[in-house]
Tab-separated table of C-alpha atoms and ligand atoms in Angstrom:
chain	number	residue	atom	x	y	z
Z	1	MET	CA	89.066	63.957	71.536
Z	2	HIS	CA	89.137	60.496	73.051
Z	3	HIS	CA	92.342	58.639	72.082
Z	4	PRO	CA	91.259	55.639	69.939
Z	5	ASP	CA	93.784	53.330	71.645
Z	6	LEU	CA	93.226	54.439	75.235
Z	7	ALA	CA	91.846	51.150	76.547
Z	8	GLN	CA	94.604	49.198	74.846
Z	9	LEU	CA	97.326	51.539	76.145
Z	10	GLN	CA	95.996	51.205	79.677
Z	11	LYS	CA	96.009	47.420	79.369
Z	12	LEU	CA	99.584	47.391	78.075
Z	13	ASP	CA	100.652	49.824	80.780
Z	14	ALA	CA	99.171	47.597	83.488
Z	15	ALA	CA	100.921	44.569	82.008
Z	16	HIS	CA	104.398	46.001	81.380
Z	17	HIS	CA	105.076	49.248	83.209
Z	18	LEU	CA	105.985	49.626	86.876
Z	19	HIS	CA	105.212	53.203	87.930
Z	20	PRO	CA	107.375	55.166	90.400
Z	21	PHE	CA	105.782	56.089	93.744
Z	22	ASN	CA	102.600	54.120	93.031
Z	23	ASP	CA	100.785	51.132	94.393
Z	24	ASN	CA	101.078	49.317	91.080
Z	25	ALA	CA	98.397	46.714	91.774
Z	26	ALA	CA	95.851	49.411	92.624
Z	27	LEU	CA	96.872	51.481	89.614
Z	28	ALA	CA	96.501	48.535	87.221
Z	29	GLU	CA	93.008	48.037	88.577
Z	30	LYS	CA	92.050	51.696	88.177
Z	31	GLY	CA	93.738	52.426	84.829
Z	32	THR	CA	96.487	54.949	84.168
Z	33	ARG	CA	95.689	58.469	83.006
Z	34	ILE	CA	97.589	59.045	79.790
Z	35	LEU	CA	98.637	62.576	78.888
Z	36	THR	CA	98.839	63.476	75.232
Z	37	ARG	CA	99.558	67.191	74.735
Z	38	GLY	CA	100.634	70.374	76.509
Z	39	GLU	CA	100.374	74.067	75.688
Z	40	GLY	CA	101.361	76.857	78.066
Z	41	THR	CA	99.764	76.141	81.448
Z	42	TYR	CA	97.464	73.365	80.170
Z	43	VAL	CA	97.763	69.658	79.370
Z	44	TRP	CA	95.286	67.331	77.671
Z	45	ASP	CA	94.674	63.694	78.552
Z	46	ALA	CA	93.711	60.780	76.338
Z	47	GLU	CA	90.041	61.180	77.255
Z	48	GLY	CA	90.205	64.653	75.752
Z	49	ASN	CA	90.061	66.555	79.050
Z	50	LYS	CA	91.811	69.924	79.172
Z	51	LEU	CA	93.527	70.339	82.544
Z	52	LEU	CA	95.147	73.388	84.110
Z	53	ASP	CA	98.418	71.966	85.397
Z	54	ALA	CA	98.915	73.826	88.650
Z	55	PHE	CA	101.787	71.506	89.497
Z	56	ALA	CA	104.009	72.111	86.422
Z	57	GLY	CA	104.344	68.402	85.735
Z	58	LEU	CA	106.358	67.522	88.813
Z	59	TRP	CA	107.536	70.961	89.984
Z	60	CYS	CA	109.483	71.405	86.761
Z	61	VAL	CA	107.803	72.865	83.654
Z	62	ASN	CA	108.777	76.429	84.572
Z	63	ILE	CA	108.476	77.964	81.087
Z	64	GLY	CA	105.234	76.084	80.387
Z	65	TYR	CA	104.458	73.438	77.772
Z	66	GLY	CA	104.864	73.535	74.030
Z	67	ARG	CA	107.798	75.911	73.494
Z	68	LYS	CA	108.905	74.945	70.005
Z	69	GLU	CA	112.304	76.647	70.377
Z	70	LEU	CA	113.487	73.885	72.704
Z	71	GLY	CA	112.535	71.192	70.215
Z	72	ALA	CA	114.263	73.112	67.420
Z	73	VAL	CA	117.473	73.469	69.443
Z	74	ALA	CA	117.422	69.765	70.335
Z	75	ALA	CA	116.912	68.757	66.704
Z	76	ARG	CA	119.738	71.036	65.571
Z	77	GLN	CA	122.153	69.695	68.180
Z	78	MET	CA	121.213	66.078	67.483
Z	79	THR	CA	121.894	66.608	63.808
Z	80	GLU	CA	125.169	68.440	64.398
Z	81	LEU	CA	126.630	66.296	67.189
Z	82	ALA	CA	124.185	64.014	68.978
Z	83	TYR	CA	126.592	62.851	71.623
Z	84	TYR	CA	130.037	63.220	72.937
Z	85	ASN	CA	131.313	62.716	76.465
Z	86	SER	CA	133.216	64.932	78.850
Z	87	PHE	CA	135.642	62.154	79.840
Z	88	PHE	CA	139.171	61.694	78.372
Z	89	GLY	CA	139.882	65.392	78.261
Z	90	CYS	CA	136.963	66.160	75.920
Z	91	THR	CA	133.695	68.051	75.972
Z	92	THR	CA	131.285	69.893	73.660
Z	93	GLU	CA	130.429	73.551	73.072
Z	94	PRO	CA	126.924	73.596	74.636
Z	95	THR	CA	128.329	71.905	77.742
Z	96	VAL	CA	130.976	74.592	78.229
Z	97	ARG	CA	128.532	77.403	77.517
Z	98	LEU	CA	126.041	75.991	80.012
Z	99	ALA	CA	128.706	75.680	82.724
Z	100	GLN	CA	129.598	79.351	82.169
Z	101	LYS	CA	125.946	80.430	82.182
Z	102	LEU	CA	125.274	78.565	85.425
Z	103	ALA	CA	128.322	80.125	87.064
Z	104	GLU	CA	126.987	83.551	86.048
Z	105	LEU	CA	123.459	82.873	87.369
Z	106	SER	CA	124.296	81.028	90.573
Z	107	PRO	CA	124.496	82.968	93.825
Z	108	GLY	CA	127.902	83.917	95.234
Z	109	ASP	CA	130.903	81.963	94.037
Z	110	LEU	CA	129.085	78.778	93.030
Z	111	ASN	CA	131.165	78.917	89.874
Z	112	HIS	CA	131.868	75.286	88.987
Z	113	ALA	CA	129.422	72.802	87.445
Z	114	PHE	CA	129.425	69.015	87.475
Z	115	PHE	CA	126.690	67.664	85.201
Z	116	THR	CA	124.268	64.847	85.977
Z	117	ASN	CA	121.010	63.552	84.499
Z	118	SER	CA	118.792	64.259	87.475
Z	119	GLY	CA	118.463	65.742	90.923
Z	120	SER	CA	119.036	62.351	92.531
Z	121	GLU	CA	122.325	61.941	90.727
Z	122	ALA	CA	123.328	65.451	91.711
Z	123	ASN	CA	122.888	64.516	95.353
Z	124	ASP	CA	124.747	61.226	94.921
Z	125	THR	CA	127.572	63.215	93.361
Z	126	ILE	CA	127.524	65.636	96.277
Z	127	LEU	CA	127.798	62.880	98.874
Z	128	ARG	CA	130.883	61.422	97.229
Z	129	MET	CA	132.547	64.770	96.524
Z	130	VAL	CA	131.954	66.098	100.027
Z	131	ARG	CA	133.567	63.070	101.643
Z	132	HIS	CA	136.415	63.244	99.132
Z	133	PHE	CA	136.851	66.972	99.873
Z	134	TRP	CA	137.551	66.326	103.560
Z	135	LYS	CA	139.552	63.176	102.965
Z	136	VAL	CA	142.091	64.851	100.678
Z	137	GLN	CA	142.541	67.486	103.370
Z	138	ASP	CA	143.552	64.793	105.844
Z	139	GLN	CA	140.197	64.706	107.602
Z	140	PRO	CA	138.767	61.324	106.507
Z	141	GLN	CA	136.783	61.073	109.748
Z	142	LYS	CA	134.812	64.214	108.777
Z	143	ASN	CA	132.401	62.133	106.706
Z	144	ILE	CA	128.939	62.508	108.283
Z	145	LEU	CA	126.208	64.284	106.358
Z	146	ILE	CA	123.201	65.649	108.193
Z	147	GLY	CA	119.828	65.895	106.446
Z	148	ARG	CA	116.291	66.330	107.760
Z	149	PHE	CA	113.468	63.908	108.473
Z	150	ASN	CA	110.931	64.181	105.655
Z	151	GLY	CA	113.438	65.926	103.417
Z	152	TYR	CA	113.456	64.700	99.816
Z	153	HIS	CA	116.726	64.473	97.906
Z	154	GLY	CA	115.877	61.820	95.331
Z	155	SER	CA	115.489	58.094	94.960
Z	156	THR	CA	119.013	56.839	94.329
Z	157	VAL	CA	120.885	55.264	97.232
Z	158	ALA	CA	122.581	58.424	98.449
Z	159	GLY	CA	119.635	60.663	97.526
Z	160	ALA	CA	117.147	58.562	99.468
Z	161	SER	CA	119.589	58.221	102.379
Z	162	LEU	CA	120.135	61.969	102.620
Z	163	GLY	CA	116.384	62.416	102.438
Z	164	GLY	CA	114.423	61.583	105.526
Z	165	MET	CA	111.427	59.676	104.218
Z	166	LYS	CA	110.961	56.679	106.485
Z	167	GLY	CA	108.931	54.794	103.873
Z	168	MET	CA	111.832	55.090	101.444
Z	169	HIS	CA	114.414	54.011	104.023
Z	170	ALA	CA	112.354	50.878	104.652
Z	171	GLN	CA	112.838	49.714	101.051
Z	172	GLY	CA	116.388	48.650	100.285
Z	173	GLY	CA	118.115	48.979	103.640
Z	174	LEU	CA	118.686	52.735	103.883
Z	175	PRO	CA	120.114	55.047	104.997
Z	176	ILE	CA	123.703	54.101	104.214
Z	177	PRO	CA	126.126	54.658	107.126
Z	178	ASP	CA	127.176	58.042	108.473
Z	179	ILE	CA	124.062	59.939	107.535
Z	180	HIS	CA	122.014	61.553	110.313
Z	181	HIS	CA	118.784	63.525	110.340
Z	182	ILE	CA	117.280	66.341	112.373
Z	183	GLU	CA	113.656	67.441	112.561
Z	184	PRO	CA	112.652	69.969	109.864
Z	185	PRO	CA	111.061	73.332	110.623
Z	186	PHE	CA	107.250	73.137	110.522
Z	187	TRP	CA	105.755	75.922	112.576
Z	188	PHE	CA	102.149	74.964	111.821
Z	189	ILE	CA	102.365	71.789	113.899
Z	190	GLU	CA	105.357	72.418	116.120
Z	191	GLY	CA	105.414	76.146	116.700
Z	192	GLY	CA	103.098	76.191	119.733
Z	193	ASN	CA	102.915	79.690	121.173
Z	194	HIS	CA	106.209	80.788	119.670
Z	195	SER	CA	106.232	83.335	116.884
Z	196	PRO	CA	107.399	81.862	113.566
Z	197	GLU	CA	110.614	83.929	113.849
Z	198	GLU	CA	111.373	82.610	117.324
Z	199	TYR	CA	110.508	79.068	116.299
Z	200	GLY	CA	112.716	79.313	113.160
Z	201	LEU	CA	115.768	79.948	115.349
Z	202	MET	CA	114.827	77.081	117.661
Z	203	ALA	CA	114.416	74.688	114.727
Z	204	ALA	CA	117.770	75.736	113.238
Z	205	ARG	CA	119.544	75.155	116.546
Z	206	ARG	CA	118.700	71.464	116.288
Z	207	LEU	CA	121.541	71.406	113.789
Z	208	GLU	CA	123.965	72.820	116.336
Z	209	GLU	CA	122.852	70.238	118.905
Z	210	LYS	CA	123.355	67.431	116.410
Z	211	ILE	CA	126.796	68.714	115.372
Z	212	LEU	CA	127.878	68.921	119.016
Z	213	GLU	CA	126.445	65.465	119.735
Z	214	LEU	CA	128.378	63.921	116.836
Z	215	GLY	CA	131.461	66.111	117.223
Z	216	PRO	CA	132.209	68.907	114.706
Z	217	GLU	CA	135.334	67.039	113.581
Z	218	ARG	CA	133.025	64.292	112.268
Z	219	VAL	CA	130.435	66.411	110.462
Z	220	ALA	CA	131.181	67.050	106.784
Z	221	ALA	CA	128.044	68.811	105.603
Z	222	PHE	CA	124.410	69.719	106.121
Z	223	ILE	CA	121.902	69.379	103.268
Z	224	GLY	CA	118.453	70.939	102.993
Z	225	GLU	CA	115.848	72.092	100.491
Z	226	PRO	CA	115.306	75.863	100.944
Z	227	ILE	CA	111.577	74.992	100.866
Z	228	MET	CA	110.726	71.347	101.462
Z	229	GLY	CA	108.574	70.354	98.504
Z	230	ALA	CA	107.507	66.725	98.441
Z	231	ILE	CA	106.534	66.512	102.116
Z	232	GLY	CA	104.030	69.320	101.656
Z	233	VAL	CA	105.690	72.670	100.902
Z	234	TYR	CA	107.116	73.433	104.334
Z	235	ILE	CA	108.213	77.063	104.094
Z	236	PRO	CA	110.601	77.807	106.953
Z	237	PRO	CA	110.350	81.012	108.988
Z	238	ILE	CA	112.594	83.745	107.644
Z	239	THR	CA	115.020	83.317	110.566
Z	240	TYR	CA	115.770	79.654	109.822
Z	241	TRP	CA	118.289	79.683	106.968
Z	242	PRO	CA	120.546	82.532	108.151
Z	243	GLU	CA	120.856	80.710	111.477
Z	244	ILE	CA	121.646	77.415	109.724
Z	245	GLU	CA	124.307	79.263	107.745
Z	246	ARG	CA	125.805	80.762	110.907
Z	247	ILE	CA	125.991	77.324	112.540
Z	248	CYS	CA	127.603	75.714	109.493
Z	249	ARG	CA	130.253	78.462	109.355
Z	250	LYS	CA	130.960	78.180	113.083
Z	251	TYR	CA	131.783	74.459	112.889
Z	252	ASP	CA	133.215	74.455	109.349
Z	253	VAL	CA	130.410	72.247	108.082
Z	254	LEU	CA	129.716	72.563	104.342
Z	255	LEU	CA	126.268	73.955	103.567
Z	256	ILE	CA	124.436	72.220	100.721
Z	257	ALA	CA	121.290	73.756	99.227
Z	258	ASP	CA	119.154	71.296	97.308
Z	259	GLU	CA	117.610	73.743	94.832
Z	260	VAL	CA	116.078	71.071	92.599
Z	261	ILE	CA	112.601	72.543	93.170
Z	262	CYS	CA	113.439	76.091	94.281
Z	263	GLY	CA	115.932	76.828	91.500
Z	264	PHE	CA	115.144	78.717	88.293
Z	265	GLY	CA	112.490	81.066	89.550
Z	266	ARG	CA	110.139	78.949	91.654
Z	267	THR	CA	110.241	81.405	94.585
Z	268	GLY	CA	110.187	84.504	92.369
Z	269	GLU	CA	113.970	84.717	92.788
Z	270	TRP	CA	116.359	82.693	90.638
Z	271	PHE	CA	117.303	80.516	93.621
Z	272	GLY	CA	115.842	79.777	97.036
Z	273	GLN	CA	119.042	81.037	98.644
Z	274	GLN	CA	118.268	84.519	97.347
Z	275	TYR	CA	114.702	84.303	98.639
Z	276	PHE	CA	115.870	83.388	102.148
Z	277	GLY	CA	119.171	85.297	102.186
Z	278	PHE	CA	121.841	82.649	102.629
Z	279	GLN	CA	124.766	81.310	100.664
Z	280	ALA	CA	125.504	77.619	100.146
Z	281	ASP	CA	128.893	76.050	99.414
Z	282	ILE	CA	127.339	73.480	97.109
Z	283	MET	CA	123.974	73.339	95.368
Z	284	ALA	CA	122.014	70.680	93.519
Z	285	ILE	CA	119.886	71.724	90.531
Z	286	ALA	CA	117.673	69.880	88.008
Z	287	LYS	CA	113.965	70.213	87.069
Z	288	GLY	CA	113.641	73.941	86.143
Z	289	LEU	CA	117.143	73.874	84.631
Z	290	SER	CA	115.529	72.467	81.482
Z	291	SER	CA	111.902	73.104	82.504
Z	292	GLY	CA	111.606	69.327	82.374
Z	293	TYR	CA	111.914	69.254	78.564
Z	294	ILE	CA	114.936	66.963	78.787
Z	295	PRO	CA	116.647	65.209	81.712
Z	296	ILE	CA	119.561	67.188	83.097
Z	297	GLY	CA	120.850	68.127	86.533
Z	298	ALA	CA	124.030	69.592	87.948
Z	299	VAL	CA	125.992	70.253	91.081
Z	300	MET	CA	127.384	73.754	91.518
Z	301	PHE	CA	130.485	73.956	93.733
Z	302	ASN	CA	131.923	77.146	95.187
Z	303	ASP	CA	135.543	78.198	94.616
Z	304	ARG	CA	136.782	76.734	97.898
Z	305	VAL	CA	135.404	73.244	97.284
Z	306	ALA	CA	136.204	73.197	93.563
Z	307	ASN	CA	139.776	74.339	94.173
Z	308	VAL	CA	140.390	71.567	96.701
Z	309	LEU	CA	138.873	69.015	94.311
Z	310	LYS	CA	141.072	70.345	91.508
Z	311	ASP	CA	144.314	70.862	93.402
Z	312	LYS	CA	144.234	67.916	95.781
Z	313	GLY	CA	141.464	65.671	94.485
Z	314	GLY	CA	143.521	63.783	91.928
Z	315	GLU	CA	141.479	61.986	89.290
Z	316	LEU	CA	137.794	62.290	90.149
Z	317	ALA	CA	136.596	58.688	90.063
Z	318	HIS	CA	133.052	59.758	89.301
Z	319	GLY	CA	130.974	60.513	86.212
Z	320	TYR	CA	128.016	59.532	84.081
Z	321	THR	CA	127.948	58.598	80.390
Z	322	TYR	CA	125.609	61.516	79.915
Z	323	SER	CA	127.359	64.086	82.164
Z	324	GLY	CA	127.125	67.283	80.141
Z	325	HIS	CA	125.217	65.675	77.263
Z	326	PRO	CA	125.326	68.219	74.411
Z	327	VAL	CA	121.637	67.951	73.502
Z	328	CYS	CA	120.557	68.361	77.141
Z	329	ALA	CA	122.976	71.256	77.618
Z	330	ALA	CA	121.701	72.997	74.473
Z	331	VAL	CA	118.083	72.613	75.612
Z	332	ALA	CA	118.914	73.901	79.106
Z	333	LEU	CA	120.650	76.934	77.583
Z	334	GLU	CA	117.601	77.689	75.445
Z	335	ASN	CA	115.356	77.330	78.491
Z	336	ILE	CA	117.506	79.790	80.421
Z	337	ARG	CA	117.547	82.173	77.456
Z	338	ILE	CA	113.737	82.176	77.460
Z	339	LEU	CA	113.549	82.670	81.232
Z	340	GLN	CA	115.977	85.602	80.992
Z	341	GLU	CA	114.933	87.317	77.768
Z	342	GLU	CA	111.226	87.110	78.524
Z	343	GLY	CA	111.765	88.335	82.081
Z	344	ILE	CA	109.742	85.409	83.421
Z	345	VAL	CA	111.280	85.284	86.902
Z	346	GLU	CA	111.061	89.058	87.269
Z	347	ARG	CA	107.386	89.041	86.203
Z	348	CYS	CA	106.645	86.394	88.835
Z	349	ARG	CA	108.352	88.382	91.545
Z	350	THR	CA	106.703	91.702	90.763
Z	351	GLU	CA	103.330	90.754	89.269
Z	352	THR	CA	102.007	87.230	89.271
Z	353	ALA	CA	103.392	85.886	92.561
Z	354	PRO	CA	101.873	88.743	94.631
Z	355	TYR	CA	98.535	88.175	92.885
Z	356	LEU	CA	98.785	84.416	93.417
Z	357	ALA	CA	99.599	85.003	97.100
Z	358	GLN	CA	96.533	87.226	97.474
Z	359	ARG	CA	94.207	84.650	95.904
Z	360	TRP	CA	95.854	81.802	97.847
Z	361	GLN	CA	95.247	83.667	101.109
Z	362	GLU	CA	91.599	83.998	100.094
Z	363	LEU	CA	91.461	80.205	99.754
Z	364	GLY	CA	92.954	80.152	103.251
Z	365	GLN	CA	89.638	81.601	104.468
Z	366	HIS	CA	87.818	78.374	103.568
Z	367	ARG	CA	86.555	76.441	106.598
Z	368	LEU	CA	88.554	73.347	105.579
Z	369	VAL	CA	91.888	75.195	105.379
Z	370	GLY	CA	94.058	75.470	108.487
Z	371	GLU	CA	96.927	77.267	106.803
Z	372	ALA	CA	97.545	78.759	103.345
Z	373	ARG	CA	101.292	78.992	102.872
Z	374	ILE	CA	102.993	80.428	99.823
Z	375	ALA	CA	106.404	81.682	98.686
Z	376	GLY	CA	106.576	83.028	95.153
Z	377	MET	CA	105.054	80.390	92.893
Z	378	VAL	CA	104.976	77.479	95.346
Z	379	GLY	CA	102.383	76.932	98.026
Z	380	ALA	CA	100.140	74.618	100.000
Z	381	LEU	CA	96.727	74.562	101.616
Z	382	GLU	CA	96.774	72.491	104.795
Z	383	LEU	CA	93.342	70.891	105.160
Z	384	VAL	CA	92.267	70.368	108.762
Z	385	PRO	CA	89.271	68.976	110.655
Z	386	ASP	CA	88.990	72.048	112.901
Z	387	LYS	CA	89.988	75.472	111.628
Z	388	SER	CA	90.481	76.821	115.140
Z	389	LYS	CA	93.311	74.372	115.893
Z	390	ARG	CA	96.691	73.718	114.260
Z	391	ALA	CA	96.376	69.943	113.985
Z	392	PHE	CA	96.126	67.272	111.255
Z	393	PHE	CA	93.233	64.903	110.563
Z	394	ALA	CA	93.421	61.778	112.753
Z	395	GLU	CA	93.645	59.596	109.655
Z	396	ARG	CA	96.054	61.458	107.405
Z	397	GLY	CA	95.829	61.498	103.612
Z	398	LYS	CA	92.229	60.601	102.934
Z	399	VAL	CA	90.782	64.077	102.673
Z	400	GLY	CA	93.706	65.293	100.570
Z	401	VAL	CA	93.005	62.644	97.947
Z	402	GLN	CA	89.271	63.458	97.990
Z	403	CYS	CA	89.982	67.139	97.384
Z	404	ARG	CA	92.610	66.423	94.727
Z	405	ASP	CA	90.165	64.183	92.844
Z	406	HIS	CA	87.425	66.808	92.965
Z	407	ALA	CA	89.858	69.335	91.509
Z	408	LEU	CA	90.887	66.918	88.772
Z	409	ARG	CA	87.299	66.132	87.773
Z	410	ASN	CA	86.878	69.857	87.448
Z	411	GLY	CA	89.906	70.341	85.181
Z	412	LEU	CA	92.609	71.300	87.679
Z	413	ILE	CA	95.760	69.357	88.561
Z	414	LEU	CA	96.850	69.899	92.160
Z	415	ARG	CA	99.004	67.463	94.103
Z	416	ALA	CA	98.090	66.125	97.540
Z	417	THR	CA	100.685	65.160	100.126
Z	418	TYR	CA	98.728	63.767	103.046
Z	419	ASP	CA	96.062	66.486	103.445
Z	420	ALA	CA	98.017	69.391	102.012
Z	421	MET	CA	97.033	70.558	98.530
Z	422	LEU	CA	100.241	71.557	96.770
Z	423	LEU	CA	100.624	74.298	94.176
Z	424	SER	CA	103.574	74.851	91.829
Z	425	PRO	CA	102.293	76.157	88.482
Z	426	PRO	CA	104.317	76.981	85.379
Z	427	LEU	CA	105.949	80.373	85.972
Z	428	ILE	CA	104.291	81.785	82.843
Z	429	ILE	CA	100.844	81.531	84.419
Z	430	ASP	CA	98.755	84.697	83.993
Z	431	LYS	CA	96.213	86.369	86.255
Z	432	ALA	CA	93.165	84.876	84.505
Z	433	GLN	CA	94.621	81.410	84.996
Z	434	ILE	CA	95.338	82.207	88.653
Z	435	ASP	CA	91.643	83.096	88.968
Z	436	GLU	CA	90.810	79.755	87.373
Z	437	ILE	CA	92.946	78.003	90.005
Z	438	PHE	CA	91.090	79.925	92.697
Z	439	ASP	CA	87.612	79.080	91.366
Z	440	LYS	CA	88.352	75.403	90.817
Z	441	THR	CA	90.141	74.948	94.129
Z	442	TRP	CA	87.326	76.680	96.008
Z	443	LYS	CA	84.825	74.387	94.335
Z	444	ALA	CA	86.929	71.305	95.204
Z	445	LEU	CA	87.116	72.481	98.835
Z	446	GLU	CA	83.343	72.978	98.910
Z	447	LEU	CA	82.645	69.505	97.500
Z	448	THR	CA	85.113	67.947	99.954
Z	449	ALA	CA	83.644	69.805	102.944
Z	450	ALA	CA	80.137	68.737	101.894
Z	451	GLU	CA	81.252	65.099	101.686
Z	452	LEU	CA	82.770	65.348	105.158
Z	453	GLY	CA	79.674	67.033	106.509
Z	454	ILE	CA	81.742	70.046	107.638
Z	455	LYS	CA	79.492	73.129	107.566
T	501	PXG	N1	115.848	67.049	95.359
T	501	PXG	C1	114.638	67.613	95.494
T	501	PXG	C2	114.459	68.762	96.419
T	501	PXG	C3	113.563	67.117	94.749
T	501	PXG	O1	112.347	67.642	94.899
T	501	PXG	C4	115.075	65.490	93.777
T	501	PXG	C5	116.083	66.034	94.531
T	501	PXG	C6	115.392	64.354	92.876
T	501	PXG	O2	115.406	64.760	91.553
T	501	PXG	P1	115.150	63.677	90.400
T	501	PXG	O3	115.390	64.490	89.156
T	501	PXG	O4	116.155	62.623	90.548
T	501	PXG	O5	113.766	63.161	90.580
T	501	PXG	C7	113.786	66.045	93.864
T	501	PXG	C8	112.687	65.447	93.047
T	501	PXG	C9	106.979	64.474	94.880
T	501	PXG	C10	108.198	64.198	94.097
T	501	PXG	O6	106.324	63.500	95.250
T	501	PXG	C11	109.208	65.104	94.087
T	501	PXG	C12	110.357	64.841	93.367
T	501	PXG	C13	110.474	63.665	92.656
T	501	PXG	C14	109.450	62.744	92.680
T	501	PXG	C15	108.298	62.989	93.403
T	501	PXG	O7	106.666	65.642	95.134
T	501	PXG	N2	111.379	65.745	93.452
């Protein structure tokens, strides 16, 4: 049903609300889409359209929309104890239980949680703690962090600096000092005649070159997303991460996995590290930690780093009012309970992800698609002008938006980054809904190809 106040809400939104990552003047002109309801894999907008959300909100609604248990837990915790902090030697029960649960779930000895409100804050926390870690071990000069061009680690000052988005650096004078970037692995464009496996090793060795250029005694840490999401789901060759890990160990550079997207089942494993077979010293989590029902993030530290911070770190001069917020912790715990007890990650790995991969590869046959890449429940279709070549459109981003809009008009939410159509559905998606994604995406590709005159 059409929301009776839609026009008024759009007017108020244009007048009073600045939207993140939007051209706000253009948006005000066009009118915001207002979402009103969600159930399972679907959302409804204020015009009454039912949309299959193949992007899980913003890579986050892993258990799907409308799980009443999370609301019930939040209401109970708000009634019992709505807030208390973890400063001054205090904390709350859900906070402690969540820290323990995360230690149990996290790979290896990532046993120690520091709570934040978001992925960006997790990465800001990491930057400060990593530099502190080396400083208290009498290596203050070991303060450089290396990230990757086009990596995304959030929008706060450290998050955006660690990330490698040039457009973000241009706003606000970033990156802050002592952050460097290397090129990310993207075989589709860069791989040439090399096999993906060969190319993965070559791309990883850029880290070694950079460490040697800067001097290992200056390099504190390397940060990367196991799969780069925002830039267009760049899935590295299988050789990439083990080689990165080897290089980090060789030069005693801390390895940071930003699992904000990959964590909590996105790849069909609990964490991207398990999908690719490597072990980080520190990891950032958010999004799927609460399936987006409430804002919460965390940093997980391994025993080595946590013990230095505890034994030599003194008072940690760092923390947020809402670090370990009891309501957020209780909701995250309930989310994890659902993921575990309903076997959602396991079902993805064994049943739905293989089916999704098969259907995604079929979409890869379309004449507009240069590459269909997928890992578990996250994927991309790279749209290209000429299927026989691995190259982008000359003017990037136009065709992606066309295709995205066709999908949307047809009841399917996909995201476009440049000309890649991105997929990251709720993990509870079933096979019939995967077929619906296939049908609607194929139709959107057909309409786009027809518009472009590509036969
Ligand atoms: N790390 C990664 C890998 C992310 O994807 C963040 C950190 C920051 O998390 P918060 O909770 O502070 O947003 C993210 C967030 C996009 C897009 O355009 C992606 C994100 C955020 C906004 C837009 O795909 N990811």
